[in-house]
Short mmCIF file of C-alpha atoms in Angstrom, two decimals:
data_model
loop_
_atom_site.label_atom_id
_atom_site.label_comp_id
_atom_site.label_asym_id
_atom_site.label_seq_id
_atom_site.Cartn_x
_atom_site.Cartn_y
_atom_site.Cartn_z
CA MET A 1 -60.56 -54.29 -136.33
CA ILE A 2 -60.73 -53.37 -139.97
CA ASN A 3 -63.13 -50.45 -140.64
CA LYS A 4 -65.48 -51.24 -143.68
CA VAL A 5 -67.55 -47.83 -143.36
CA VAL A 6 -68.23 -45.78 -146.41
CA ALA A 7 -70.17 -42.63 -146.37
CA SER A 8 -73.02 -43.38 -148.78
CA ALA A 9 -74.64 -45.72 -151.33
CA TYR A 10 -73.18 -43.69 -153.97
CA GLU A 11 -69.60 -44.23 -152.64
CA ALA A 12 -70.27 -48.16 -152.12
CA ILE A 13 -71.21 -48.67 -155.72
CA ALA A 14 -68.55 -46.31 -157.07
CA ASN A 15 -66.76 -49.50 -158.62
CA ILE A 16 -69.98 -51.12 -160.22
CA SER A 17 -69.73 -50.65 -163.92
CA ASN A 18 -71.78 -51.63 -167.13
CA GLY A 19 -72.42 -55.37 -167.49
CA ALA A 20 -71.67 -56.28 -163.84
CA VAL A 21 -73.05 -59.46 -162.28
CA LEU A 22 -75.09 -58.45 -159.14
CA MET A 23 -76.76 -60.29 -156.30
CA VAL A 24 -79.59 -58.40 -154.73
CA GLY A 25 -80.88 -59.49 -151.40
CA GLY A 26 -84.63 -59.67 -150.36
CA PHE A 27 -87.97 -61.83 -150.88
CA GLY A 28 -90.39 -59.63 -152.58
CA LEU A 29 -89.82 -56.10 -151.15
CA CYS A 30 -88.80 -57.50 -147.87
CA GLY A 31 -85.14 -56.91 -146.94
CA ILE A 32 -84.12 -55.37 -150.22
CA PRO A 33 -81.23 -53.01 -150.44
CA GLU A 34 -83.26 -49.92 -151.34
CA ASN A 35 -80.47 -47.32 -151.07
CA CYS A 36 -78.03 -49.39 -153.37
CA ILE A 37 -80.96 -49.72 -155.98
CA ALA A 38 -81.57 -45.92 -155.88
CA ALA A 39 -77.96 -45.30 -156.48
CA LEU A 40 -77.81 -47.71 -159.25
CA LEU A 41 -80.74 -45.88 -160.70
CA GLN A 42 -79.15 -42.51 -160.23
CA LYS A 43 -75.71 -43.69 -161.71
CA GLY A 44 -77.52 -45.27 -164.60
CA ILE A 45 -75.27 -48.34 -164.96
CA GLY A 46 -76.57 -50.86 -167.52
CA GLU A 47 -76.35 -54.43 -169.14
CA LEU A 48 -76.65 -55.59 -165.57
CA THR A 49 -77.12 -59.36 -164.50
CA CYS A 50 -79.12 -59.47 -161.44
CA ILE A 51 -79.44 -62.40 -159.27
CA SER A 52 -82.46 -62.13 -157.03
CA ASN A 53 -85.22 -64.15 -155.69
CA ASN A 54 -87.79 -61.66 -157.32
CA ALA A 55 -87.69 -58.58 -159.64
CA GLY A 56 -89.56 -56.21 -157.35
CA ILE A 57 -92.87 -54.55 -158.46
CA ASP A 58 -93.28 -52.07 -161.22
CA ASP A 59 -92.40 -48.84 -159.24
CA PHE A 60 -90.29 -50.47 -156.50
CA GLY A 61 -87.21 -52.65 -155.90
CA LEU A 62 -85.61 -53.95 -158.95
CA GLY A 63 -88.61 -53.01 -161.00
CA LEU A 64 -87.12 -49.45 -160.99
CA LEU A 65 -84.05 -50.62 -162.78
CA LEU A 66 -86.33 -52.63 -165.14
CA GLN A 67 -88.25 -49.65 -166.09
CA THR A 68 -84.98 -48.00 -167.07
CA LYS A 69 -83.74 -50.84 -169.02
CA GLN A 70 -80.68 -51.17 -166.92
CA ILE A 71 -81.16 -54.87 -166.41
CA LYS A 72 -80.10 -57.42 -169.29
CA LYS A 73 -80.69 -60.78 -167.48
CA MET A 74 -82.57 -61.79 -164.27
CA ILE A 75 -81.88 -64.94 -162.51
CA SER A 76 -84.83 -65.56 -160.16
CA SER A 77 -87.38 -67.97 -158.81
CA TYR A 78 -90.46 -66.05 -158.89
CA VAL A 79 -91.17 -62.85 -161.17
CA GLY A 80 -94.92 -62.37 -160.82
CA GLU A 81 -96.36 -58.76 -159.85
CA ASN A 82 -94.48 -57.12 -162.24
CA GLU A 83 -95.92 -56.02 -165.67
CA GLU A 84 -92.87 -54.29 -167.07
CA PHE A 85 -90.90 -57.56 -166.35
CA GLU A 86 -93.48 -59.73 -168.10
CA ARG A 87 -93.34 -57.29 -171.12
CA GLN A 88 -89.72 -57.19 -171.34
CA MET A 89 -89.41 -61.14 -171.09
CA LEU A 90 -92.11 -61.85 -173.73
CA SER A 91 -90.69 -59.44 -176.03
CA GLY A 92 -87.11 -60.73 -175.64
CA GLU A 93 -85.51 -57.68 -174.38
CA LEU A 94 -84.85 -59.27 -171.02
CA GLN A 95 -83.13 -62.61 -170.69
CA VAL A 96 -84.67 -64.75 -167.80
CA GLU A 97 -83.30 -67.68 -165.97
CA LEU A 98 -86.03 -69.24 -163.70
CA VAL A 99 -84.50 -71.29 -160.80
CA PRO A 100 -86.37 -73.28 -158.21
CA GLN A 101 -86.24 -71.15 -155.00
CA GLY A 102 -84.29 -73.82 -152.75
CA THR A 103 -82.00 -74.42 -155.65
CA LEU A 104 -81.33 -70.63 -156.00
CA ALA A 105 -80.51 -70.42 -152.27
CA GLU A 106 -78.31 -73.34 -152.35
CA ARG A 107 -76.46 -72.11 -155.53
CA ILE A 108 -75.75 -68.93 -153.74
CA ARG A 109 -74.64 -70.61 -150.63
CA ALA A 110 -72.50 -72.86 -152.71
CA GLY A 111 -70.79 -69.97 -154.40
CA GLY A 112 -69.92 -68.35 -150.87
CA ALA A 113 -68.85 -71.71 -149.64
CA GLY A 114 -66.49 -72.75 -152.21
CA ILE A 115 -68.38 -75.58 -153.55
CA PRO A 116 -68.77 -75.86 -157.34
CA ALA A 117 -71.73 -78.04 -157.62
CA PHE A 118 -74.27 -80.21 -155.75
CA PHE A 119 -77.03 -82.59 -156.37
CA THR A 120 -80.73 -81.83 -155.49
CA PRO A 121 -84.12 -83.40 -156.22
CA ALA A 122 -85.92 -80.21 -157.35
CA GLY A 123 -86.78 -80.05 -160.89
CA VAL A 124 -86.00 -83.73 -161.76
CA GLY A 125 -88.16 -84.58 -164.77
CA THR A 126 -89.13 -81.11 -165.49
CA GLU A 127 -87.66 -78.55 -168.06
CA VAL A 128 -85.39 -77.19 -165.24
CA ALA A 129 -83.48 -80.51 -165.62
CA GLU A 130 -82.90 -80.15 -169.49
CA GLY A 131 -79.29 -80.55 -170.29
CA LYS A 132 -78.20 -81.19 -166.79
CA GLU A 133 -76.46 -84.12 -165.40
CA THR A 134 -78.56 -86.51 -163.02
CA ARG A 135 -77.40 -89.17 -160.73
CA THR A 136 -78.90 -91.71 -158.36
CA PHE A 137 -78.36 -91.81 -154.71
CA ASP A 138 -79.81 -94.34 -152.42
CA GLY A 139 -82.43 -95.26 -155.49
CA LYS A 140 -83.63 -91.54 -155.93
CA VAL A 141 -82.73 -89.37 -158.81
CA TYR A 142 -80.96 -85.97 -158.27
CA LEU A 143 -80.09 -83.08 -160.59
CA MET A 144 -76.53 -81.44 -160.70
CA GLU A 145 -76.64 -77.60 -160.17
CA SER A 146 -73.75 -75.50 -159.96
CA TRP A 147 -72.74 -72.53 -157.67
CA LEU A 148 -73.43 -68.94 -158.42
CA LYS A 149 -71.19 -66.15 -157.63
CA ALA A 150 -71.33 -62.35 -158.34
CA ASP A 151 -68.97 -59.31 -159.06
CA PHE A 152 -71.12 -57.45 -156.30
CA ALA A 153 -73.50 -58.60 -153.60
CA LEU A 154 -75.87 -56.02 -152.36
CA VAL A 155 -77.31 -56.81 -148.93
CA LYS A 156 -79.69 -55.33 -146.52
CA ALA A 157 -79.30 -55.91 -142.69
CA TRP A 158 -81.12 -54.38 -139.78
CA LYS A 159 -77.92 -53.65 -137.61
CA GLY A 160 -74.36 -53.77 -138.54
CA ASP A 161 -71.08 -52.54 -137.03
CA THR A 162 -68.05 -50.77 -138.31
CA ALA A 163 -66.32 -54.15 -138.77
CA GLY A 164 -69.14 -55.37 -141.05
CA ASN A 165 -70.74 -57.63 -138.83
CA LEU A 166 -74.47 -57.93 -139.57
CA ILE A 167 -77.62 -58.74 -137.84
CA TYR A 168 -81.13 -59.28 -139.85
CA LYS A 169 -84.69 -58.85 -138.44
CA GLY A 170 -87.70 -60.89 -139.20
CA THR A 171 -88.24 -62.35 -142.52
CA ALA A 172 -86.05 -59.69 -143.88
CA ARG A 173 -82.97 -61.94 -143.57
CA ASN A 174 -84.09 -64.41 -146.54
CA PHE A 175 -81.27 -64.48 -149.17
CA ASN A 176 -79.22 -61.75 -147.98
CA PRO A 177 -76.72 -64.04 -145.60
CA MET A 178 -75.89 -66.28 -148.59
CA MET A 179 -75.54 -63.56 -150.96
CA ALA A 180 -73.18 -61.80 -148.62
CA THR A 181 -70.89 -64.76 -148.73
CA ALA A 182 -71.01 -65.07 -152.64
CA GLY A 183 -70.03 -61.48 -153.61
CA ASN A 184 -66.63 -60.80 -154.76
CA ILE A 185 -67.24 -57.47 -153.17
CA THR A 186 -70.14 -57.34 -150.67
CA ILE A 187 -71.76 -54.19 -150.01
CA ALA A 188 -74.19 -53.97 -146.84
CA GLU A 189 -76.68 -51.20 -146.24
CA VAL A 190 -78.33 -51.25 -142.68
CA GLU A 191 -80.84 -49.31 -140.80
CA HIS A 192 -78.60 -48.77 -137.72
CA LEU A 193 -74.85 -48.58 -137.92
CA VAL A 194 -73.01 -48.90 -134.66
CA PRO A 195 -69.44 -48.97 -133.54
CA ALA A 196 -67.60 -52.33 -133.37
CA GLY A 197 -68.05 -53.80 -129.92
CA THR A 198 -71.64 -52.81 -129.44
CA LEU A 199 -73.23 -55.78 -131.00
CA ASP A 200 -73.01 -59.08 -129.18
CA PRO A 201 -70.81 -61.47 -131.12
CA ASN A 202 -73.21 -64.29 -130.15
CA GLN A 203 -75.81 -62.76 -132.01
CA ILE A 204 -74.08 -61.91 -135.45
CA HIS A 205 -75.78 -63.55 -138.39
CA THR A 206 -73.11 -62.41 -141.25
CA SER A 207 -69.35 -61.98 -140.08
CA GLY A 208 -67.68 -58.89 -141.14
CA ILE A 209 -65.03 -61.16 -143.09
CA TYR A 210 -67.75 -61.06 -145.91
CA VAL A 211 -68.46 -57.49 -146.01
CA HIS A 212 -66.15 -54.97 -147.97
CA HIS A 213 -68.39 -51.96 -147.63
CA ILE A 214 -70.97 -50.94 -145.18
CA PHE A 215 -73.11 -47.85 -144.61
CA GLU A 216 -76.12 -46.67 -142.86
CA GLY A 217 -79.03 -46.23 -145.39
CA LYS A 218 -81.51 -43.33 -145.45
CA ASN A 219 -85.10 -42.76 -146.03
CA TYR A 220 -86.18 -46.61 -145.94
CA GLU A 221 -89.78 -46.92 -147.41
CA LYS A 222 -90.03 -50.78 -146.42
CA ARG A 223 -93.09 -51.04 -148.78
CA ILE A 224 -95.61 -53.96 -148.03
CA GLU A 225 -96.72 -55.76 -150.90
CA ASN A 226 -99.73 -57.61 -149.41
CA ARG A 227 -100.89 -55.72 -146.36
CA THR A 228 -103.09 -58.15 -144.65
CA ILE A 229 -105.04 -57.38 -141.55
CA LYS A 230 -106.79 -59.99 -139.19
CA SER A 231 -110.54 -59.92 -139.90
CA MET B 1 -119.62 -79.08 -155.01
CA LEU B 2 -117.32 -77.54 -152.25
CA THR B 3 -116.46 -73.93 -152.12
CA LYS B 4 -112.71 -72.94 -151.72
CA TYR B 5 -113.32 -72.74 -148.01
CA GLN B 6 -114.86 -76.10 -147.65
CA ILE B 7 -111.92 -77.65 -149.45
CA ALA B 8 -109.59 -76.02 -147.08
CA GLN B 9 -111.85 -77.06 -144.01
CA ARG B 10 -111.62 -80.73 -145.53
CA ILE B 11 -107.90 -80.71 -146.01
CA ALA B 12 -107.44 -79.30 -142.48
CA LYS B 13 -108.79 -82.80 -141.19
CA GLU B 14 -105.48 -84.15 -142.63
CA VAL B 15 -103.38 -82.31 -140.30
CA GLN B 16 -102.29 -84.08 -137.34
CA ASP B 17 -101.05 -83.07 -133.67
CA GLY B 18 -97.37 -82.36 -133.85
CA PHE B 19 -97.09 -81.67 -137.53
CA TYR B 20 -94.77 -79.00 -139.31
CA VAL B 21 -96.86 -78.12 -142.16
CA ASN B 22 -96.07 -75.87 -145.52
CA LEU B 23 -98.93 -74.35 -147.02
CA GLY B 24 -99.02 -72.89 -150.43
CA ILE B 25 -100.54 -69.68 -151.82
CA GLY B 26 -104.18 -69.70 -152.37
CA ILE B 27 -106.73 -72.07 -151.01
CA PRO B 28 -103.69 -73.98 -148.97
CA THR B 29 -103.35 -70.54 -146.96
CA LEU B 30 -107.03 -70.97 -146.00
CA VAL B 31 -106.36 -74.32 -144.34
CA ALA B 32 -104.86 -72.44 -141.54
CA ASN B 33 -108.21 -71.12 -140.43
CA TYR B 34 -109.60 -74.75 -139.91
CA ILE B 35 -106.82 -76.06 -137.80
CA PRO B 36 -108.27 -76.72 -134.07
CA GLU B 37 -106.52 -74.14 -131.56
CA THR B 38 -106.04 -77.38 -129.29
CA MET B 39 -103.79 -78.88 -131.93
CA ASN B 40 -100.00 -78.19 -131.83
CA VAL B 41 -99.09 -77.55 -135.51
CA VAL B 42 -96.22 -75.33 -136.70
CA LEU B 43 -96.48 -73.58 -139.92
CA GLN B 44 -93.35 -73.07 -142.21
CA SER B 45 -93.12 -70.20 -144.46
CA GLU B 46 -90.38 -70.91 -146.97
CA ASN B 47 -89.11 -67.40 -146.74
CA GLY B 48 -87.60 -68.05 -143.40
CA LEU B 49 -90.12 -68.62 -140.53
CA LEU B 50 -91.40 -71.75 -138.40
CA GLY B 51 -94.17 -70.77 -136.27
CA MET B 52 -96.22 -68.55 -138.52
CA GLY B 53 -99.16 -66.83 -136.66
CA ALA B 54 -102.42 -65.19 -137.70
CA PHE B 55 -102.31 -61.97 -139.54
CA PRO B 56 -101.54 -58.89 -137.70
CA ASN B 57 -103.98 -56.20 -136.29
CA GLU B 58 -103.17 -52.79 -137.50
CA ALA B 59 -100.61 -52.00 -134.58
CA GLU B 60 -98.67 -55.23 -135.13
CA VAL B 61 -98.04 -54.76 -138.72
CA ASP B 62 -94.30 -55.18 -139.44
CA ALA B 63 -92.74 -54.64 -142.99
CA ASP B 64 -90.10 -57.12 -142.18
CA LEU B 65 -92.50 -59.96 -141.15
CA ILE B 66 -94.17 -61.39 -144.20
CA ASN B 67 -95.18 -65.00 -145.47
CA ALA B 68 -94.37 -66.56 -148.84
CA GLY B 69 -97.37 -65.03 -150.38
CA LYS B 70 -95.75 -61.53 -149.16
CA GLN B 71 -98.70 -61.00 -146.65
CA THR B 72 -98.17 -59.46 -143.27
CA ILE B 73 -98.18 -61.94 -140.62
CA THR B 74 -97.31 -62.68 -136.95
CA MET B 75 -95.33 -65.15 -135.10
CA GLN B 76 -96.59 -67.69 -132.84
CA VAL B 77 -94.80 -68.54 -129.31
CA GLY B 78 -91.79 -70.65 -129.94
CA ALA B 79 -91.22 -69.41 -133.63
CA SER B 80 -87.99 -69.19 -135.25
CA LEU B 81 -86.38 -67.38 -138.01
CA PHE B 82 -83.75 -68.38 -140.59
CA ASN B 83 -82.39 -67.65 -144.00
CA SER B 84 -83.80 -69.21 -147.40
CA ALA B 85 -80.91 -71.86 -147.69
CA ASP B 86 -81.62 -73.11 -144.06
CA SER B 87 -85.47 -73.15 -144.95
CA PHE B 88 -84.92 -75.38 -148.02
CA ALA B 89 -82.72 -77.53 -146.09
CA MET B 90 -85.29 -78.33 -143.84
CA ILE B 91 -87.54 -79.00 -146.79
CA ARG B 92 -85.10 -80.93 -148.76
CA SER B 93 -84.14 -83.18 -145.70
CA GLY B 94 -87.86 -84.16 -145.10
CA LYS B 95 -88.35 -82.34 -141.66
CA ILE B 96 -91.67 -80.98 -143.06
CA ASN B 97 -94.49 -83.53 -142.37
CA LEU B 98 -97.07 -82.18 -144.52
CA THR B 99 -96.99 -79.88 -147.74
CA ILE B 100 -100.47 -78.46 -148.95
CA LEU B 101 -100.54 -76.76 -152.33
CA GLY B 102 -102.45 -75.98 -155.38
CA ALA B 103 -102.29 -77.43 -158.81
CA MET B 104 -103.28 -76.81 -162.45
CA GLU B 105 -103.26 -80.53 -163.45
CA VAL B 106 -102.43 -83.90 -161.58
CA SER B 107 -101.79 -86.99 -163.51
CA GLU B 108 -102.90 -90.59 -162.37
CA ASN B 109 -99.23 -91.34 -161.43
CA GLY B 110 -98.87 -88.42 -159.03
CA ASP B 111 -97.16 -86.00 -161.35
CA ILE B 112 -98.09 -82.30 -160.75
CA ALA B 113 -98.26 -79.13 -162.99
CA ASN B 114 -98.59 -75.94 -161.21
CA TRP B 115 -96.15 -73.29 -162.30
CA LYS B 116 -96.30 -72.24 -165.77
CA VAL B 117 -98.96 -72.01 -168.87
CA PRO B 118 -96.71 -71.63 -171.80
CA GLY B 119 -97.18 -68.25 -173.75
CA LYS B 120 -99.76 -67.08 -170.94
CA MET B 121 -98.41 -67.33 -167.42
CA VAL B 122 -94.64 -67.33 -166.80
CA LYS B 123 -94.13 -66.01 -163.25
CA GLY B 124 -91.74 -68.72 -162.19
CA MET B 125 -91.87 -71.88 -159.99
CA GLY B 126 -90.91 -70.26 -156.66
CA GLY B 127 -90.30 -72.95 -154.10
CA ALA B 128 -93.01 -75.40 -155.60
CA MET B 129 -90.45 -77.74 -157.40
CA ASP B 130 -88.32 -77.93 -154.09
CA LEU B 131 -91.13 -78.77 -152.01
CA VAL B 132 -92.90 -81.29 -154.32
CA ALA B 133 -89.56 -83.00 -154.91
CA SER B 134 -88.74 -83.60 -151.22
CA ALA B 135 -92.00 -83.44 -149.26
CA LYS B 136 -92.98 -86.85 -147.80
CA ASN B 137 -96.56 -86.31 -147.79
CA ILE B 138 -98.25 -83.85 -150.32
CA ILE B 139 -102.14 -82.89 -150.48
CA VAL B 140 -103.19 -81.02 -153.37
CA ALA B 141 -106.20 -78.43 -153.26
CA MET B 142 -107.62 -78.00 -156.63
CA GLN B 143 -110.64 -77.49 -158.89
CA HIS B 144 -111.85 -80.93 -160.49
CA CYS B 145 -112.31 -79.23 -163.85
CA SER B 146 -111.62 -76.20 -165.73
CA LYS B 147 -114.03 -73.36 -166.02
CA ASP B 148 -114.77 -74.72 -169.56
CA GLY B 149 -115.36 -78.28 -168.03
CA LYS B 150 -112.21 -79.98 -168.97
CA SER B 151 -110.88 -82.58 -166.39
CA LYS B 152 -107.68 -81.63 -164.49
CA LEU B 153 -107.21 -84.96 -162.96
CA LEU B 154 -105.64 -86.64 -166.12
CA LYS B 155 -103.71 -89.48 -167.57
CA LYS B 156 -100.87 -87.32 -168.46
CA CYS B 157 -100.24 -83.79 -167.57
CA THR B 158 -100.33 -81.60 -170.61
CA LEU B 159 -98.71 -78.38 -168.81
CA PRO B 160 -95.14 -78.10 -167.96
CA LEU B 161 -94.52 -80.31 -164.88
CA THR B 162 -93.56 -79.24 -161.51
CA GLY B 163 -92.56 -82.64 -160.02
CA LEU B 164 -92.97 -86.40 -161.02
CA GLY B 165 -94.91 -89.02 -159.08
CA CYS B 166 -95.13 -86.99 -155.78
CA VAL B 167 -98.79 -86.28 -155.08
CA LYS B 168 -100.36 -88.51 -152.41
CA LYS B 169 -103.70 -87.05 -152.09
CA ILE B 170 -106.32 -84.59 -153.67
CA VAL B 171 -109.16 -82.54 -152.35
CA SER B 172 -111.14 -80.98 -155.13
CA ASP B 173 -114.27 -79.48 -155.24
CA LEU B 174 -116.03 -82.78 -155.88
CA ALA B 175 -114.04 -85.43 -154.07
CA VAL B 176 -111.19 -86.82 -151.95
CA LEU B 177 -108.96 -88.81 -153.86
CA ALA B 178 -105.85 -90.97 -153.11
CA VAL B 179 -103.27 -91.34 -155.80
CA LEU B 180 -102.28 -94.99 -155.65
CA PRO B 181 -98.32 -96.04 -156.00
CA THR B 182 -99.37 -98.36 -158.70
CA GLY B 183 -101.27 -95.56 -160.69
CA GLY B 184 -104.86 -94.20 -160.71
CA PHE B 185 -107.32 -91.92 -158.52
CA GLN B 186 -109.05 -93.91 -155.75
CA LEU B 187 -112.23 -92.42 -154.97
CA LEU B 188 -112.30 -91.89 -151.00
CA GLU B 189 -115.09 -89.27 -150.40
CA ARG B 190 -117.79 -87.55 -152.50
CA ALA B 191 -118.84 -83.87 -151.89
CA PRO B 192 -122.15 -83.51 -150.46
CA ASN B 193 -124.74 -84.35 -153.21
CA VAL B 194 -122.28 -85.39 -155.82
CA GLY B 195 -122.67 -88.64 -157.33
CA THR B 196 -120.07 -91.16 -158.19
CA ASP B 197 -121.14 -91.07 -161.85
CA PHE B 198 -120.53 -87.31 -161.76
CA ILE B 199 -117.04 -87.77 -160.60
CA LEU B 200 -116.31 -90.42 -163.08
CA ASN B 201 -117.32 -88.18 -165.78
CA ALA B 202 -115.19 -85.39 -164.49
CA THR B 203 -112.09 -87.42 -164.26
CA GLU B 204 -109.92 -88.12 -167.40
CA GLY B 205 -107.52 -90.39 -165.62
CA LYS B 206 -108.25 -93.75 -164.23
CA LEU B 207 -110.57 -93.45 -161.38
CA ILE B 208 -110.84 -96.28 -158.95
CA ILE B 209 -114.22 -96.83 -157.20
CA GLU B 210 -114.56 -99.63 -154.65
CA GLY B 211 -117.65 -100.23 -152.61
CA GLU B 212 -119.91 -97.67 -151.18
CA ILE B 213 -118.21 -94.04 -151.40
CA PRO B 214 -119.25 -92.05 -148.23
CA GLU B 215 -120.06 -88.46 -148.49
CA MET B 216 -117.64 -85.88 -146.90
CA GLN B 217 -118.59 -84.76 -143.41
CA PHE B 218 -118.13 -81.43 -141.93
CA ASP B 219 -118.33 -80.48 -138.29
#
């Protein structure tokens, strides 16, 4: 067993420096690496490129790093619900690459699977297709999209063990498993860190080979964007 | 003219027993309320859930269980969870029987625009481009005209496109229309007390009216 445990978020992100390309897990505020984001905020690293489905809200998630202008570029599928984001994008302070959600997920998966490109029908005939190669298979037109990789992938899981194996809960899984595979260095924060041998190997979602550093996160807020109750 | 609830109620009639269905944000989400409980229908939420259930009560609220609109939800019996790549794999490979989504414009050849208003709304396409490019059957829920009375059923879309030639059917506040493979909106049903002339005037694209057009029936 190779031990992947570090003491804190601050120790885990110690090697992230200005200009790094990061993948940040989560869908909305569900399944985001809260502790790593807080550590990046505290450390004040800038010029970051963040690959993340969303950009958080004004005062939580990646929105925190937008407020402090630590992010130079976002690669996302949906960035609503964030006024500061919109302001920075329209003023040109922030570079934004919008990618269809399934294409984003597959580009990350491809990055982690050693596949440089693939063909998808999403975006054919739209501005997403501009400048991209198309090809016809079985009479239908597809668009070539390339892999995405990152210097660091920051993921959040429910449980993890000292060998770096991860189990996610509910829809907090989302982009986390693919991102874990596509980071040159992958940092996992978990709600419950347990000794190797405790988790059932049949139930592991992300194998420890993909995880370089793991720690138990603290003080999870797990904010809900749209608390909706049965009427 | 139909309310958004009536649009949702009418669309629910298109859902069949045994269907896997993806519902978009807005009016499409309301469709779930009108699917009969006796019908076996599984709702897909593209953030990684098959078998989306009703909204939770206070005690059931779980921050780790949301839908694509980031609303808290519950799971049906038989539900399953997966990652975003698997979610779009099932969408791309045509496993979803029906996709229902909103639109800002639809053209007479089935092009759809629903993600961007240049200079005004640039929130991103989310999963809409993947869904429209791969769905076998797409029904659009929309207002027939804008607030200032301009038709949204056009010869050609003016807004940036989400997908090409993909819309099969439209339920608007005025009518149910099929988008024909040869081009044109075929009028299938009228909203109660809305005449064919009114719909003709509200439709900029080619409207095809054959025979008597029945009024929509609500149970």
